[in-house]
């Protein structure tokens, strides 16, 4: 089945591997930590500067999240009786989703999804998922979808842009 990532209560973040050392998480003596910046992102998904590129914040509420490469989509488990039930609902959810406006995300290569409270350099020692994205431009769109009477999921789709 899918590999799931959970947070300790805050947002998850997908940081390009090339800039992982620049993500300080909740650490630091600044007035506002990187984690605070991630928590301030409105909506289901948003972008934050990290180093010389951007990271993708999966906002809204904490939810177990997996990346499904066959759909190029982060799936967020809000409610379902089983993983199978949730994953079986993904194709129909993708077709019926009322998407938020798409944003453009330029990535230098693979990204790592983990709890935004952790420093980037610690992510390999925490619950994480590596997502093999090719360098380039992507459109990112998000939605909250009911895939059945008791199944609710979040979708954050990452689509290659050629325009």
PDB file of C-alpha atoms in Angstrom:
ATOM      1  CA  UNK A   1       0.000   0.000   0.000  1.00  0.00           C
ATOM      2  CA  UNK A   2       0.999   3.650   0.180  1.00  0.00           C
ATOM      3  CA  UNK A   3       3.712   5.114   2.399  1.00  0.00           C
ATOM      4  CA  UNK A   4       2.061   7.621   4.768  1.00  0.00           C
ATOM      5  CA  UNK A   5       3.568  10.636   6.534  1.00  0.00           C
ATOM      6  CA  UNK A   6       2.031  12.221   9.622  1.00  0.00           C
ATOM      7  CA  UNK A   7       2.756  15.415  11.491  1.00  0.00           C
ATOM      8  CA  UNK A   8       2.809  16.171  15.183  1.00  0.00           C
ATOM      9  CA  UNK A   9      -0.119  18.541  14.663  1.00  0.00           C
ATOM     10  CA  UNK A  10       1.029  21.106  12.122  1.00  0.00           C
ATOM     11  CA  UNK A  11       1.475  21.237   8.366  1.00  0.00           C
ATOM     12  CA  UNK A  12       3.538  18.920   6.202  1.00  0.00           C
ATOM     13  CA  UNK A  13       6.029  20.405   3.764  1.00  0.00           C
ATOM     14  CA  UNK A  14       7.613  19.155   0.531  1.00  0.00           C
ATOM     15  CA  UNK A  15      11.091  20.698   0.345  1.00  0.00           C
ATOM     16  CA  UNK A  16      13.362  20.254  -2.685  1.00  0.00           C
ATOM     17  CA  UNK A  17      16.320  18.061  -1.663  1.00  0.00           C
ATOM     18  CA  UNK A  18      18.722  20.714  -2.964  1.00  0.00           C
ATOM     19  CA  UNK A  19      17.631  23.152  -0.226  1.00  0.00           C
ATOM     20  CA  UNK A  20      16.870  20.799   2.700  1.00  0.00           C
ATOM     21  CA  UNK A  21      19.707  22.330   4.801  1.00  0.00           C
ATOM     22  CA  UNK A  22      18.001  25.734   4.554  1.00  0.00           C
ATOM     23  CA  UNK A  23      14.757  24.569   6.230  1.00  0.00           C
ATOM     24  CA  UNK A  24      15.145  25.119  10.001  1.00  0.00           C
ATOM     25  CA  UNK A  25      11.690  23.868  11.030  1.00  0.00           C
ATOM     26  CA  UNK A  26      10.690  25.012  14.507  1.00  0.00           C
ATOM     27  CA  UNK A  27      14.360  25.550  15.457  1.00  0.00           C
ATOM     28  CA  UNK A  28      16.064  28.896  15.570  1.00  0.00           C
ATOM     29  CA  UNK A  29      16.122  32.022  17.637  1.00  0.00           C
ATOM     30  CA  UNK A  30      14.340  34.201  15.112  1.00  0.00           C
ATOM     31  CA  UNK A  31      11.064  35.945  15.917  1.00  0.00           C
ATOM     32  CA  UNK A  32       9.314  33.749  13.346  1.00  0.00           C
ATOM     33  CA  UNK A  33      10.599  30.245  12.603  1.00  0.00           C
ATOM     34  CA  UNK A  34      10.244  28.413   9.295  1.00  0.00           C
ATOM     35  CA  UNK A  35       7.579  26.316  11.010  1.00  0.00           C
ATOM     36  CA  UNK A  36       5.655  29.497  11.928  1.00  0.00           C
ATOM     37  CA  UNK A  37       5.825  30.558   8.263  1.00  0.00           C
ATOM     38  CA  UNK A  38       4.434  27.169   7.200  1.00  0.00           C
ATOM     39  CA  UNK A  39       1.595  27.429   9.739  1.00  0.00           C
ATOM     40  CA  UNK A  40       0.647  30.829   8.288  1.00  0.00           C
ATOM     41  CA  UNK A  41      -0.091  29.377   4.830  1.00  0.00           C
ATOM     42  CA  UNK A  42      -3.817  29.632   4.081  1.00  0.00           C
ATOM     43  CA  UNK A  43      -5.772  26.944   2.292  1.00  0.00           C
ATOM     44  CA  UNK A  44      -5.004  23.363   1.386  1.00  0.00           C
ATOM     45  CA  UNK A  45      -1.627  24.128  -0.207  1.00  0.00           C
ATOM     46  CA  UNK A  46       0.753  27.037  -0.652  1.00  0.00           C
ATOM     47  CA  UNK A  47       4.334  27.883  -1.551  1.00  0.00           C
ATOM     48  CA  UNK A  48       7.078  29.248   0.715  1.00  0.00           C
ATOM     49  CA  UNK A  49      10.581  30.451  -0.190  1.00  0.00           C
ATOM     50  CA  UNK A  50      13.356  28.128   0.997  1.00  0.00           C
ATOM     51  CA  UNK A  51      16.892  28.938  -0.111  1.00  0.00           C
ATOM     52  CA  UNK A  52      16.723  29.955  -3.771  1.00  0.00           C
ATOM     53  CA  UNK A  53      13.567  27.980  -4.560  1.00  0.00           C
ATOM     54  CA  UNK A  54      10.117  27.200  -3.151  1.00  0.00           C
ATOM     55  CA  UNK A  55       8.706  24.471  -0.920  1.00  0.00           C
ATOM     56  CA  UNK A  56       5.123  23.214  -1.030  1.00  0.00           C
ATOM     57  CA  UNK A  57       3.191  23.447   2.254  1.00  0.00           C
ATOM     58  CA  UNK A  58       0.237  21.104   2.719  1.00  0.00           C
ATOM     59  CA  UNK A  59      -1.948  23.203   4.992  1.00  0.00           C
ATOM     60  CA  UNK A  60      -5.476  23.157   6.353  1.00  0.00           C
ATOM     61  CA  UNK A  61      -5.532  20.469   9.058  1.00  0.00           C
ATOM     62  CA  UNK A  62      -3.039  17.752   9.955  1.00  0.00           C
ATOM     63  CA  UNK A  63      -3.765  14.565   8.027  1.00  0.00           C
ATOM     64  CA  UNK A  64      -1.833  11.438   7.126  1.00  0.00           C
ATOM     65  CA  UNK A  65      -0.527  12.038   3.616  1.00  0.00           C
ATOM     66  CA  UNK A  66       0.820   9.791   0.881  1.00  0.00           C
ATOM     67  CA  UNK A  67       2.116  10.575  -2.597  1.00  0.00           C
ATOM     68  CA  UNK A  68       0.596   8.533  -5.412  1.00  0.00           C
ATOM     69  CA  UNK A  69       2.972   8.831  -8.388  1.00  0.00           C
ATOM     70  CA  UNK A  70       0.467   7.298 -10.811  1.00  0.00           C
ATOM     71  CA  UNK A  71      -1.796  10.324 -10.168  1.00  0.00           C
ATOM     72  CA  UNK A  72       1.011  12.818  -9.373  1.00  0.00           C
ATOM     73  CA  UNK A  73      -1.020  13.613  -6.281  1.00  0.00           C
ATOM     74  CA  UNK A  74      -0.534  13.973  -2.551  1.00  0.00           C
ATOM     75  CA  UNK A  75      -3.559  12.297  -0.936  1.00  0.00           C
ATOM     76  CA  UNK A  76      -4.573  13.457   2.543  1.00  0.00           C
ATOM     77  CA  UNK A  77      -6.567  11.021   4.695  1.00  0.00           C
ATOM     78  CA  UNK A  78      -9.299  13.005   6.478  1.00  0.00           C
ATOM     79  CA  UNK A  79     -11.841  10.192   6.995  1.00  0.00           C
ATOM     80  CA  UNK A  80     -12.153   6.607   5.763  1.00  0.00           C
ATOM     81  CA  UNK A  81     -12.754   3.211   7.309  1.00  0.00           C
ATOM     82  CA  UNK A  82      -9.655   1.766   5.631  1.00  0.00           C
ATOM     83  CA  UNK A  83      -6.693   2.654   3.462  1.00  0.00           C
ATOM     84  CA  UNK A  84      -8.151   0.530   0.657  1.00  0.00           C
ATOM     85  CA  UNK A  85     -11.442   2.440   0.789  1.00  0.00           C
ATOM     86  CA  UNK A  86      -9.607   5.770   0.705  1.00  0.00           C
ATOM     87  CA  UNK A  87      -7.265   4.827  -2.150  1.00  0.00           C
ATOM     88  CA  UNK A  88     -10.088   3.238  -4.182  1.00  0.00           C
ATOM     89  CA  UNK A  89     -11.883   6.592  -4.079  1.00  0.00           C
ATOM     90  CA  UNK A  90      -8.981   8.605  -5.496  1.00  0.00           C
ATOM     91  CA  UNK A  91      -9.712   8.283  -9.263  1.00  0.00           C
ATOM     92  CA  UNK A  92     -13.346   9.407  -8.873  1.00  0.00           C
ATOM     93  CA  UNK A  93     -12.284  12.150  -6.451  1.00  0.00           C
ATOM     94  CA  UNK A  94      -9.773  13.492  -9.000  1.00  0.00           C
ATOM     95  CA  UNK A  95     -12.545  13.621 -11.623  1.00  0.00           C
ATOM     96  CA  UNK A  96     -15.110  15.322  -9.378  1.00  0.00           C
ATOM     97  CA  UNK A  97     -12.863  17.706  -7.399  1.00  0.00           C
ATOM     98  CA  UNK A  98     -13.670  21.414  -7.171  1.00  0.00           C
ATOM     99  CA  UNK A  99     -10.064  22.614  -7.405  1.00  0.00           C
ATOM    100  CA  UNK A 100      -8.709  25.754  -5.754  1.00  0.00           C
ATOM    101  CA  UNK A 101      -6.818  28.081  -8.126  1.00  0.00           C
ATOM    102  CA  UNK A 102      -3.612  26.520  -9.449  1.00  0.00           C
ATOM    103  CA  UNK A 103      -0.207  27.928  -8.499  1.00  0.00           C
ATOM    104  CA  UNK A 104       3.070  27.446 -10.351  1.00  0.00           C
ATOM    105  CA  UNK A 105       5.845  25.579  -8.537  1.00  0.00           C
ATOM    106  CA  UNK A 106       9.347  25.475 -10.022  1.00  0.00           C
ATOM    107  CA  UNK A 107      11.459  22.679  -8.585  1.00  0.00           C
ATOM    108  CA  UNK A 108      15.145  21.852  -9.079  1.00  0.00           C
ATOM    109  CA  UNK A 109      14.494  18.101  -8.709  1.00  0.00           C
ATOM    110  CA  UNK A 110      13.217  15.583  -6.140  1.00  0.00           C
ATOM    111  CA  UNK A 111      11.439  16.804  -3.006  1.00  0.00           C
ATOM    112  CA  UNK A 112      11.052  15.346   0.487  1.00  0.00           C
ATOM    113  CA  UNK A 113       7.693  15.459   2.299  1.00  0.00           C
ATOM    114  CA  UNK A 114       7.914  15.622   6.107  1.00  0.00           C
ATOM    115  CA  UNK A 115       6.558  17.365   9.218  1.00  0.00           C
ATOM    116  CA  UNK A 116       7.306  21.088   8.834  1.00  0.00           C
ATOM    117  CA  UNK A 117       8.394  21.275  12.493  1.00  0.00           C
ATOM    118  CA  UNK A 118      11.547  19.258  11.721  1.00  0.00           C
ATOM    119  CA  UNK A 119      14.711  20.815  10.278  1.00  0.00           C
ATOM    120  CA  UNK A 120      15.321  19.711   6.692  1.00  0.00           C
ATOM    121  CA  UNK A 121      18.602  18.001   7.553  1.00  0.00           C
ATOM    122  CA  UNK A 122      16.738  15.802  10.083  1.00  0.00           C
ATOM    123  CA  UNK A 123      14.083  14.688   7.577  1.00  0.00           C
ATOM    124  CA  UNK A 124      15.859  11.419   6.630  1.00  0.00           C
ATOM    125  CA  UNK A 125      15.664  10.398  10.307  1.00  0.00           C
ATOM    126  CA  UNK A 126      11.946  11.208  10.572  1.00  0.00           C
ATOM    127  CA  UNK A 127       8.800   9.934   8.890  1.00  0.00           C
ATOM    128  CA  UNK A 128       9.153  11.184   5.307  1.00  0.00           C
ATOM    129  CA  UNK A 129       8.471  10.405   1.652  1.00  0.00           C
ATOM    130  CA  UNK A 130      10.836  11.225  -1.209  1.00  0.00           C
ATOM    131  CA  UNK A 131       9.025  12.307  -4.381  1.00  0.00           C
ATOM    132  CA  UNK A 132      10.973  11.988  -7.632  1.00  0.00           C
ATOM    133  CA  UNK A 133      10.069  15.143  -9.536  1.00  0.00           C
ATOM    134  CA  UNK A 134      12.043  16.121 -12.614  1.00  0.00           C
ATOM    135  CA  UNK A 135      13.451  19.664 -12.570  1.00  0.00           C
ATOM    136  CA  UNK A 136      10.909  22.019 -14.086  1.00  0.00           C
ATOM    137  CA  UNK A 137       7.648  23.895 -13.741  1.00  0.00           C
ATOM    138  CA  UNK A 138       4.560  22.328 -12.222  1.00  0.00           C
ATOM    139  CA  UNK A 139       1.003  23.454 -11.701  1.00  0.00           C
ATOM    140  CA  UNK A 140      -0.197  22.642  -8.187  1.00  0.00           C
ATOM    141  CA  UNK A 141      -3.896  22.486  -7.420  1.00  0.00           C
ATOM    142  CA  UNK A 142      -5.721  21.359  -4.289  1.00  0.00           C
ATOM    143  CA  UNK A 143      -9.197  20.209  -3.299  1.00  0.00           C
ATOM    144  CA  UNK A 144     -11.179  18.673  -0.428  1.00  0.00           C
ATOM    145  CA  UNK A 145     -13.405  15.866  -1.710  1.00  0.00           C
ATOM    146  CA  UNK A 146     -16.016  13.421  -0.454  1.00  0.00           C
ATOM    147  CA  UNK A 147     -15.324  10.060  -2.091  1.00  0.00           C
ATOM    148  CA  UNK A 148     -18.238   8.360  -0.337  1.00  0.00           C
ATOM    149  CA  UNK A 149     -20.625   8.798   2.601  1.00  0.00           C
ATOM    150  CA  UNK A 150     -17.863   8.249   5.168  1.00  0.00           C
ATOM    151  CA  UNK A 151     -14.773   8.958   3.053  1.00  0.00           C
ATOM    152  CA  UNK A 152     -13.194  12.418   2.909  1.00  0.00           C
ATOM    153  CA  UNK A 153      -9.821  13.178   1.414  1.00  0.00           C
ATOM    154  CA  UNK A 154      -7.629  16.045   0.379  1.00  0.00           C
ATOM    155  CA  UNK A 155      -5.921  16.128  -2.997  1.00  0.00           C
ATOM    156  CA  UNK A 156      -2.853  18.164  -3.925  1.00  0.00           C
ATOM    157  CA  UNK A 157      -2.006  17.416  -7.531  1.00  0.00           C
ATOM    158  CA  UNK A 158       1.361  18.294  -9.116  1.00  0.00           C
ATOM    159  CA  UNK A 159       1.101  18.504 -12.920  1.00  0.00           C
ATOM    160  CA  UNK A 160       4.000  19.197 -15.273  1.00  0.00           C
ATOM    161  CA  UNK A 161       3.593  22.474 -17.173  1.00  0.00           C
ATOM    162  CA  UNK A 162       4.738  22.898 -20.731  1.00  0.00           C
ATOM    163  CA  UNK A 163       3.166  26.270 -21.550  1.00  0.00           C
TER     164      UNK A 163
END
